[in-house]
Protein backbone atom coordinates (compact mmCIF):
# COMPACT_ATOMS: atom_id res chain seq x y z
CA UNK A 1 0.00 0.00 0.00
CA UNK A 2 1.31 3.40 -0.99
CA UNK A 3 1.75 5.73 1.95
CA UNK A 4 0.44 9.28 1.54
CA UNK A 5 3.08 11.83 0.76
CA UNK A 6 3.70 15.14 2.43
CA UNK A 7 0.60 17.40 2.38
CA UNK A 8 0.62 19.96 -0.43
CA UNK A 9 0.34 23.65 0.31
CA UNK A 10 -2.47 25.04 -1.85
CA UNK A 11 -3.60 28.34 -0.35
CA UNK A 12 -1.62 30.01 2.39
CA UNK A 13 -3.17 32.33 4.97
CA UNK A 14 -1.63 35.80 5.09
CA UNK A 15 -2.34 38.82 7.27
CA UNK A 16 -3.65 41.79 5.27
CA UNK A 17 -4.31 45.37 6.39
CA UNK A 18 -8.05 45.86 6.74
CA UNK A 19 -7.79 49.15 4.82
CA UNK A 20 -6.37 47.37 1.77
CA UNK A 21 -9.48 45.24 1.25
CA UNK A 22 -12.15 46.63 -1.08
CA UNK A 23 -15.81 45.50 -1.09
CA UNK A 24 -16.72 42.86 -3.61
CA UNK A 25 -18.35 44.39 -6.72
CA UNK A 26 -20.42 41.19 -6.88
CA UNK A 27 -21.83 41.36 -3.33
CA UNK A 28 -25.60 40.87 -3.69
CA UNK A 29 -26.39 41.62 -0.06
CA UNK A 30 -27.53 45.18 0.64
CA UNK A 31 -28.46 45.01 4.32
CA UNK A 32 -26.55 43.53 7.24
CA UNK A 33 -28.17 42.89 10.61
CA UNK A 34 -26.19 44.99 13.11
CA UNK A 35 -27.26 42.85 16.08
CA UNK A 36 -25.95 39.74 14.35
CA UNK A 37 -22.72 41.55 13.45
CA UNK A 38 -22.25 42.45 17.13
CA UNK A 39 -22.71 38.79 18.11
CA UNK A 40 -20.16 37.74 15.47
CA UNK A 41 -17.75 40.46 16.63
CA UNK A 42 -17.96 39.23 20.25
CA UNK A 43 -17.26 35.68 19.10
CA UNK A 44 -14.23 36.82 17.08
CA UNK A 45 -12.97 38.89 20.02
CA UNK A 46 -13.15 35.85 22.31
CA UNK A 47 -12.02 33.10 19.93
CA UNK A 48 -10.25 34.83 17.06
CA UNK A 49 -11.22 34.63 13.39
CA UNK A 50 -11.33 30.87 12.86
CA UNK A 51 -12.13 31.06 9.13
CA UNK A 52 -10.03 33.50 7.05
CA UNK A 53 -11.67 35.71 4.47
CA UNK A 54 -10.96 35.14 0.76
CA UNK A 55 -9.71 37.91 -1.52
CA UNK A 56 -8.25 38.41 -4.98
CA UNK A 57 -5.70 40.95 -6.15
CA UNK A 58 -7.19 44.14 -7.54
CA UNK A 59 -6.56 44.30 -11.32
CA UNK A 60 -5.09 47.80 -11.13
CA UNK A 61 -2.18 46.45 -9.10
CA UNK A 62 -0.71 47.76 -5.87
CA UNK A 63 -1.50 46.36 -2.45
CA UNK A 64 -5.26 46.38 -2.93
CA UNK A 65 -7.59 43.39 -2.84
CA UNK A 66 -11.21 42.69 -3.70
CA UNK A 67 -13.18 40.68 -1.18
CA UNK A 68 -14.62 37.40 -2.50
CA UNK A 69 -15.95 35.71 0.63
CA UNK A 70 -16.31 36.79 4.23
CA UNK A 71 -17.91 40.24 4.20
CA UNK A 72 -19.68 39.72 7.55
CA UNK A 73 -16.41 38.55 9.10
CA UNK A 74 -14.57 41.57 7.68
CA UNK A 75 -17.25 43.98 8.92
CA UNK A 76 -17.11 42.41 12.38
CA UNK A 77 -13.31 42.81 12.46
CA UNK A 78 -13.69 46.45 11.48
CA UNK A 79 -16.20 46.97 14.29
CA UNK A 80 -13.59 45.56 16.66
CA UNK A 81 -10.99 48.03 15.35
CA UNK A 82 -8.70 45.32 13.96
CA UNK A 83 -5.94 46.69 11.74
CA UNK A 84 -5.20 43.36 10.05
CA UNK A 85 -7.23 40.28 9.17
CA UNK A 86 -6.21 36.74 8.11
CA UNK A 87 -6.97 36.11 4.44
CA UNK A 88 -6.46 33.64 1.62
CA UNK A 89 -5.47 35.24 -1.69
CA UNK A 90 -6.93 33.44 -4.70
CA UNK A 91 -6.26 33.91 -8.39
CA UNK A 92 -9.89 33.22 -9.34
CA UNK A 93 -10.95 34.93 -12.60
CA UNK A 94 -13.57 37.68 -12.46
CA UNK A 95 -16.51 35.41 -13.34
CA UNK A 96 -15.43 32.77 -10.82
CA UNK A 97 -15.06 35.43 -8.14
CA UNK A 98 -18.66 36.51 -8.72
CA UNK A 99 -19.84 32.91 -8.39
CA UNK A 100 -17.85 32.39 -5.19
CA UNK A 101 -19.26 35.57 -3.64
CA UNK A 102 -22.85 34.60 -4.42
CA UNK A 103 -22.42 31.00 -3.28
CA UNK A 104 -20.73 32.10 -0.05
CA UNK A 105 -23.71 34.29 0.77
CA UNK A 106 -26.22 31.60 -0.13
CA UNK A 107 -24.49 29.10 2.13
CA UNK A 108 -23.73 31.28 5.12
CA UNK A 109 -26.80 33.48 5.52
CA UNK A 110 -30.06 33.77 3.62
CA UNK A 111 -30.31 36.58 1.12
CA UNK A 112 -33.73 38.06 0.59
CA UNK A 113 -35.24 36.95 -2.71
CA UNK A 114 -34.47 40.25 -4.45
CA UNK A 115 -30.80 40.29 -3.41
CA UNK A 116 -30.50 36.74 -4.70
CA UNK A 117 -32.16 37.68 -8.00
CA UNK A 118 -29.93 40.74 -8.41
CA UNK A 119 -26.84 38.65 -7.70
CA UNK A 120 -27.80 36.02 -10.28
CA UNK A 121 -28.62 38.69 -12.87
CA UNK A 122 -25.31 40.49 -12.30
CA UNK A 123 -23.46 37.20 -12.60
CA UNK A 124 -25.13 36.42 -15.94
CA UNK A 125 -24.48 39.92 -17.27
CA UNK A 126 -20.81 40.11 -16.28
CA UNK A 127 -19.84 36.54 -17.13
CA UNK A 128 -21.81 36.31 -20.37
CA UNK A 129 -22.88 32.78 -19.44
CA UNK A 130 -26.28 31.40 -20.34
CA UNK A 131 -28.99 30.92 -17.74
CA UNK A 132 -28.57 27.15 -18.14
CA UNK A 133 -24.85 27.32 -17.30
CA UNK A 134 -25.50 29.61 -14.34
CA UNK A 135 -28.03 27.09 -13.02
CA UNK A 136 -25.42 24.33 -13.25
CA UNK A 137 -22.81 26.45 -11.44
CA UNK A 138 -25.24 27.31 -8.64
CA UNK A 139 -26.76 23.79 -8.54
CA UNK A 140 -30.26 25.25 -8.90
CA UNK A 141 -33.07 24.05 -11.21
CA UNK A 142 -33.66 26.35 -14.18
CA UNK A 143 -37.33 27.08 -13.26
CA UNK A 144 -36.15 28.23 -9.81
CA UNK A 145 -33.62 30.64 -11.30
CA UNK A 146 -36.11 31.87 -13.91
CA UNK A 147 -38.66 32.60 -11.18
CA UNK A 148 -36.01 34.49 -9.18
CA UNK A 149 -35.14 36.66 -12.16
CA UNK A 150 -38.81 37.44 -12.84
CA UNK A 151 -38.93 39.21 -9.46
CA UNK A 152 -36.75 41.97 -10.89
CA UNK A 153 -39.74 43.09 -12.98
CA UNK A 154 -41.32 44.48 -9.82
CA UNK A 155 -40.86 48.20 -9.30
CA UNK A 156 -38.08 49.04 -6.77
CA UNK A 157 -40.65 50.77 -4.56
CA UNK A 158 -42.72 47.59 -4.43
CA UNK A 159 -39.65 45.47 -3.74
CA UNK A 160 -38.63 47.69 -0.83
CA UNK A 161 -42.13 47.55 0.66
CA UNK A 162 -42.04 43.74 0.58
CA UNK A 163 -38.55 43.66 2.14
CA UNK A 164 -39.45 46.16 4.87
CA UNK A 165 -42.48 44.11 5.90
CA UNK A 166 -40.96 40.65 5.54
CA UNK A 167 -43.33 39.56 2.79
CA UNK A 168 -42.00 36.46 1.06
CA UNK A 169 -41.08 35.43 -2.44
CA UNK A 170 -44.36 33.65 -3.15
CA UNK A 171 -46.33 36.84 -2.50
CA UNK A 172 -43.84 38.82 -4.56
CA UNK A 173 -44.32 36.47 -7.51
CA UNK A 174 -48.09 36.71 -7.26
CA UNK A 175 -47.90 40.52 -7.55
CA UNK A 176 -46.33 40.13 -10.99
CA UNK A 177 -49.81 39.34 -12.31
CA UNK A 178 -50.76 42.99 -11.72
CA UNK A 179 -49.67 45.73 -14.10
CA UNK A 180 -48.23 48.97 -12.76
CA UNK A 181 -46.34 49.78 -9.57
CA UNK A 182 -49.30 51.63 -8.00
CA UNK A 183 -51.61 48.67 -8.42
CA UNK A 184 -49.00 46.25 -7.09
CA UNK A 185 -48.32 48.46 -4.09
CA UNK A 186 -52.02 48.80 -3.24
CA UNK A 187 -52.40 45.02 -3.40
CA UNK A 188 -49.32 44.50 -1.21
CA UNK A 189 -50.69 46.92 1.40
CA UNK A 190 -54.05 45.14 1.37
CA UNK A 191 -52.32 41.78 1.85
CA UNK A 192 -50.27 43.15 4.73
CA UNK A 193 -53.20 44.88 6.46
CA UNK A 194 -55.28 41.71 6.29
CA UNK A 195 -52.36 39.51 7.37
CA UNK A 196 -52.89 37.17 4.43
CA UNK A 197 -50.94 33.98 3.97
CA UNK A 198 -49.22 33.37 0.62
CA UNK A 199 -52.13 31.19 -0.51
CA UNK A 200 -54.68 33.81 0.52
CA UNK A 201 -52.66 36.49 -1.25
CA UNK A 202 -52.64 34.47 -4.46
CA UNK A 203 -56.39 33.96 -4.27
CA UNK A 204 -56.93 37.68 -3.62
CA UNK A 205 -54.80 38.69 -6.60
CA UNK A 206 -56.68 36.18 -8.76
CA UNK A 207 -59.86 38.13 -7.99
CA UNK A 208 -58.15 41.27 -9.30
CA UNK A 209 -56.96 39.69 -12.52
CA UNK A 210 -59.82 37.27 -13.28
CA UNK A 211 -62.40 37.95 -16.01
CA UNK A 212 -65.18 40.29 -14.97
CA UNK A 213 -68.68 38.84 -15.10
CA UNK A 214 -71.19 40.64 -17.25
CA UNK A 215 -74.50 41.90 -15.92
CA UNK A 216 -77.16 39.27 -15.80
CA UNK A 217 -80.41 39.96 -17.61
C-alpha positions as MATLAB code, in Angstrom:
seq = 'XXXXXXXXXXXXXXXXXXXXXXXXXXXXXXXXXXXXXXXXXXXXXXXXXXXXXXXXXXXXXXXXXXXXXXXXXXXXXXXXXXXXXXXXXXXXXXXXXXXXXXXXXXXXXXXXXXXXXXXXXXXXXXXXXXXXXXXXXXXXXXXXXXXXXXXXXXXXXXXXXXXXXXXXXXXXXXXXXXXXXXXXXXXXXXXXXXXXXXXXXXXXXXXXXXXXXXXXX';
ca = [
       0.000    0.000    0.000;
       1.315    3.404   -0.988;
       1.755    5.731    1.946;
       0.440    9.280    1.535;
       3.084   11.826    0.763;
       3.697   15.144    2.427;
       0.595   17.399    2.377;
       0.623   19.958   -0.434;
       0.335   23.647    0.307;
      -2.471   25.043   -1.849;
      -3.596   28.343   -0.347;
      -1.618   30.006    2.394;
      -3.171   32.330    4.965;
      -1.635   35.802    5.087;
      -2.339   38.817    7.265;
      -3.651   41.788    5.272;
      -4.306   45.369    6.386;
      -8.052   45.864    6.744;
      -7.789   49.151    4.824;
      -6.370   47.372    1.775;
      -9.480   45.242    1.248;
     -12.151   46.632   -1.075;
     -15.812   45.502   -1.085;
     -16.723   42.855   -3.610;
     -18.349   44.390   -6.717;
     -20.417   41.194   -6.876;
     -21.829   41.365   -3.333;
     -25.601   40.866   -3.693;
     -26.394   41.615   -0.061;
     -27.526   45.179    0.642;
     -28.465   45.009    4.324;
     -26.553   43.532    7.242;
     -28.168   42.887   10.606;
     -26.192   44.986   13.114;
     -27.259   42.854   16.084;
     -25.951   39.735   14.350;
     -22.721   41.546   13.451;
     -22.249   42.446   17.130;
     -22.712   38.786   18.110;
     -20.161   37.745   15.468;
     -17.749   40.463   16.630;
     -17.956   39.233   20.250;
     -17.256   35.677   19.103;
     -14.230   36.820   17.079;
     -12.968   38.889   20.017;
     -13.145   35.852   22.309;
     -12.019   33.101   19.934;
     -10.253   34.826   17.062;
     -11.219   34.630   13.387;
     -11.330   30.870   12.859;
     -12.126   31.055    9.130;
     -10.029   33.495    7.053;
     -11.668   35.711    4.470;
     -10.960   35.144    0.763;
      -9.711   37.908   -1.524;
      -8.248   38.413   -4.979;
      -5.698   40.950   -6.146;
      -7.194   44.142   -7.542;
      -6.565   44.297  -11.318;
      -5.095   47.803  -11.133;
      -2.178   46.451   -9.102;
      -0.707   47.757   -5.868;
      -1.501   46.362   -2.452;
      -5.260   46.375   -2.925;
      -7.586   43.389   -2.839;
     -11.211   42.695   -3.696;
     -13.177   40.680   -1.183;
     -14.621   37.404   -2.500;
     -15.948   35.709    0.633;
     -16.311   36.790    4.234;
     -17.908   40.244    4.204;
     -19.683   39.724    7.551;
     -16.407   38.554    9.101;
     -14.569   41.569    7.683;
     -17.254   43.983    8.922;
     -17.107   42.411   12.379;
     -13.313   42.813   12.464;
     -13.687   46.453   11.480;
     -16.198   46.972   14.288;
     -13.588   45.565   16.660;
     -10.991   48.028   15.347;
      -8.695   45.323   13.957;
      -5.938   46.692   11.738;
      -5.200   43.361   10.051;
      -7.233   40.284    9.173;
      -6.207   36.744    8.109;
      -6.968   36.110    4.444;
      -6.460   33.644    1.617;
      -5.469   35.242   -1.692;
      -6.928   33.445   -4.701;
      -6.259   33.913   -8.390;
      -9.889   33.218   -9.340;
     -10.951   34.932  -12.596;
     -13.570   37.682  -12.457;
     -16.507   35.405  -13.341;
     -15.430   32.766  -10.824;
     -15.056   35.431   -8.141;
     -18.660   36.513   -8.724;
     -19.839   32.909   -8.386;
     -17.852   32.386   -5.190;
     -19.255   35.568   -3.640;
     -22.849   34.605   -4.423;
     -22.420   30.996   -3.280;
     -20.727   32.097   -0.052;
     -23.708   34.288    0.767;
     -26.219   31.598   -0.131;
     -24.493   29.100    2.133;
     -23.735   31.281    5.119;
     -26.798   33.477    5.523;
     -30.058   33.767    3.618;
     -30.315   36.579    1.123;
     -33.728   38.058    0.588;
     -35.238   36.946   -2.712;
     -34.468   40.252   -4.450;
     -30.803   40.293   -3.410;
     -30.499   36.735   -4.702;
     -32.159   37.677   -7.999;
     -29.925   40.741   -8.409;
     -26.843   38.646   -7.703;
     -27.798   36.020  -10.284;
     -28.619   38.692  -12.874;
     -25.307   40.489  -12.295;
     -23.459   37.198  -12.600;
     -25.126   36.424  -15.943;
     -24.480   39.918  -17.274;
     -20.813   40.113  -16.285;
     -19.836   36.541  -17.132;
     -21.809   36.311  -20.369;
     -22.875   32.783  -19.440;
     -26.284   31.404  -20.337;
     -28.988   30.919  -17.743;
     -28.574   27.154  -18.139;
     -24.852   27.317  -17.297;
     -25.499   29.615  -14.343;
     -28.033   27.091  -13.024;
     -25.425   24.331  -13.252;
     -22.812   26.446  -11.437;
     -25.235   27.307   -8.639;
     -26.763   23.791   -8.538;
     -30.259   25.246   -8.901;
     -33.068   24.049  -11.207;
     -33.662   26.348  -14.182;
     -37.329   27.076  -13.259;
     -36.153   28.230   -9.810;
     -33.620   30.642  -11.298;
     -36.110   31.866  -13.911;
     -38.664   32.600  -11.179;
     -36.014   34.488   -9.185;
     -35.142   36.657  -12.164;
     -38.809   37.439  -12.840;
     -38.929   39.207   -9.461;
     -36.746   41.974  -10.894;
     -39.739   43.088  -12.984;
     -41.315   44.479   -9.822;
     -40.863   48.202   -9.300;
     -38.076   49.037   -6.772;
     -40.647   50.771   -4.556;
     -42.725   47.590   -4.432;
     -39.647   45.466   -3.741;
     -38.626   47.689   -0.831;
     -42.128   47.548    0.662;
     -42.038   43.744    0.584;
     -38.552   43.658    2.135;
     -39.454   46.155    4.874;
     -42.477   44.108    5.902;
     -40.955   40.651    5.536;
     -43.333   39.560    2.787;
     -41.996   36.462    1.064;
     -41.079   35.431   -2.443;
     -44.358   33.654   -3.148;
     -46.334   36.838   -2.502;
     -43.838   38.824   -4.559;
     -44.319   36.473   -7.515;
     -48.090   36.708   -7.263;
     -47.904   40.515   -7.546;
     -46.329   40.133  -10.993;
     -49.806   39.338  -12.313;
     -50.757   42.988  -11.721;
     -49.671   45.728  -14.104;
     -48.228   48.966  -12.759;
     -46.340   49.785   -9.569;
     -49.297   51.629   -7.997;
     -51.605   48.667   -8.423;
     -48.996   46.249   -7.089;
     -48.323   48.456   -4.085;
     -52.016   48.804   -3.243;
     -52.403   45.024   -3.395;
     -49.317   44.502   -1.206;
     -50.695   46.921    1.404;
     -54.052   45.143    1.373;
     -52.324   41.780    1.846;
     -50.274   43.145    4.731;
     -53.203   44.875    6.463;
     -55.279   41.706    6.294;
     -52.358   39.512    7.365;
     -52.892   37.166    4.433;
     -50.936   33.981    3.966;
     -49.219   33.373    0.622;
     -52.126   31.191   -0.513;
     -54.683   33.808    0.520;
     -52.663   36.493   -1.247;
     -52.643   34.468   -4.461;
     -56.394   33.957   -4.267;
     -56.933   37.685   -3.616;
     -54.798   38.691   -6.603;
     -56.681   36.179   -8.756;
     -59.858   38.132   -7.992;
     -58.148   41.274   -9.299;
     -56.959   39.693  -12.518;
     -59.824   37.274  -13.278;
     -62.402   37.954  -16.005;
     -65.181   40.295  -14.968;
     -68.676   38.839  -15.095;
     -71.185   40.640  -17.248;
     -74.497   41.902  -15.918;
     -77.159   39.275  -15.797;
     -80.411   39.958  -17.612;
];
